[in-house]
Amino acid sequence: MPPFPFEINRPGMDVRLQDVITQAQGSPMAAGFMSLRQGAFPWHLDYDEIEFVIEGELHIGTAQGVKVGRPGDVIFVPKGADITFGTPNFARFFYVTYPAQWSG
């Protein structure tokens, strides 16, 4: 997977992302794979997103607490949320966003 295409200011944290469905295919939604290795970073969502955890342990931090996802778990993150994506060791997950233009 290629490196995450945005600066997260977390030296030593390995974040990777591979889009598999984008607006370029004419889809109103986007989807892809993401992996995190040891750490957390803040993120603001201007789109709805669903995470399906494939491997490891995904932590989604919100103002209400931390949602922990393990293999097979699905986590919904609503549009407008300020979160942290994190993992104590490693996480790999599949994501779906709506609308497709998730990066702004």
PDB file of C-alpha atoms in Angstrom, residues 27-72:
ATOM      1  CA  SER A  27     -19.254   6.288  -8.076  1.00  0.00           C
ATOM      2  CA  PRO A  28     -20.900   8.641  -5.556  1.00  0.00           C
ATOM      3  CA  MET A  29     -19.024   6.668  -2.861  1.00  0.00           C
ATOM      4  CA  ALA A  30     -15.341   5.857  -2.360  1.00  0.00           C
ATOM      5  CA  ALA A  31     -13.722   2.782  -0.846  1.00  0.00           C
ATOM      6  CA  GLY A  32     -10.281   1.488  -0.067  1.00  0.00           C
ATOM      7  CA  PHE A  33      -7.875  -0.044   2.391  1.00  0.00           C
ATOM      8  CA  MET A  34      -5.908   1.664   5.151  1.00  0.00           C
ATOM      9  CA  SER A  35      -3.312   0.437   7.624  1.00  0.00           C
ATOM     10  CA  LEU A  36      -1.862   2.013  10.755  1.00  0.00           C
ATOM     11  CA  ARG A  37       1.165   0.988  12.762  1.00  0.00           C
ATOM     12  CA  GLN A  38       1.624   2.161  16.388  1.00  0.00           C
ATOM     13  CA  GLY A  39       0.188   5.555  17.145  1.00  0.00           C
ATOM     14  CA  ALA A  40      -2.727   7.894  16.567  1.00  0.00           C
ATOM     15  CA  PHE A  41      -3.456  11.037  14.594  1.00  0.00           C
ATOM     16  CA  PRO A  42      -6.347  13.526  14.566  1.00  0.00           C
ATOM     17  CA  TRP A  43      -8.719  13.796  11.617  1.00  0.00           C
ATOM     18  CA  HIS A  44     -11.868  15.759  10.741  1.00  0.00           C
ATOM     19  CA  LEU A  45     -14.464  14.102   8.511  1.00  0.00           C
ATOM     20  CA  ASP A  46     -16.441  16.176   6.005  1.00  0.00           C
ATOM     21  CA  TYR A  47     -18.109  12.938   4.862  1.00  0.00           C
ATOM     22  CA  ASP A  48     -19.728   9.822   6.345  1.00  0.00           C
ATOM     23  CA  GLU A  49     -17.414   6.828   6.717  1.00  0.00           C
ATOM     24  CA  ILE A  50     -17.707   3.151   7.606  1.00  0.00           C
ATOM     25  CA  GLU A  51     -14.671   1.128   8.734  1.00  0.00           C
ATOM     26  CA  PHE A  52     -14.570  -2.683   8.488  1.00  0.00           C
ATOM     27  CA  VAL A  53     -11.666  -4.012  10.559  1.00  0.00           C
ATOM     28  CA  ILE A  54      -9.720  -6.761   8.788  1.00  0.00           C
ATOM     29  CA  GLU A  55      -6.727  -7.220  11.061  1.00  0.00           C
ATOM     30  CA  GLY A  56      -5.414  -5.913  14.383  1.00  0.00           C
ATOM     31  CA  GLU A  57      -7.122  -3.363  16.611  1.00  0.00           C
ATOM     32  CA  LEU A  58      -8.474  -0.027  15.339  1.00  0.00           C
ATOM     33  CA  HIS A  59      -9.167   2.755  17.848  1.00  0.00           C
ATOM     34  CA  ILE A  60     -11.492   5.582  16.794  1.00  0.00           C
ATOM     35  CA  GLY A  61     -11.363   8.325  19.417  1.00  0.00           C
ATOM     36  CA  THR A  62     -14.340  10.687  19.692  1.00  0.00           C
ATOM     37  CA  ALA A  63     -15.574  13.257  22.190  1.00  0.00           C
ATOM     38  CA  GLN A  64     -17.702  10.456  23.677  1.00  0.00           C
ATOM     39  CA  GLY A  65     -14.797   8.027  24.127  1.00  0.00           C
ATOM     40  CA  VAL A  66     -12.880   5.430  22.146  1.00  0.00           C
ATOM     41  CA  LYS A  67     -14.522   2.856  19.893  1.00  0.00           C
ATOM     42  CA  VAL A  68     -12.331  -0.240  19.604  1.00  0.00           C
ATOM     43  CA  GLY A  69     -12.688  -2.355  16.487  1.00  0.00           C
ATOM     44  CA  ARG A  70     -11.289  -5.857  16.074  1.00  0.00           C
ATOM     45  CA  PRO A  71     -11.396  -8.179  13.038  1.00  0.00           C
ATOM     46  CA  GLY A  72     -14.955  -8.401  11.745  1.00  0.00           C
TER      47      GLY A  72
END
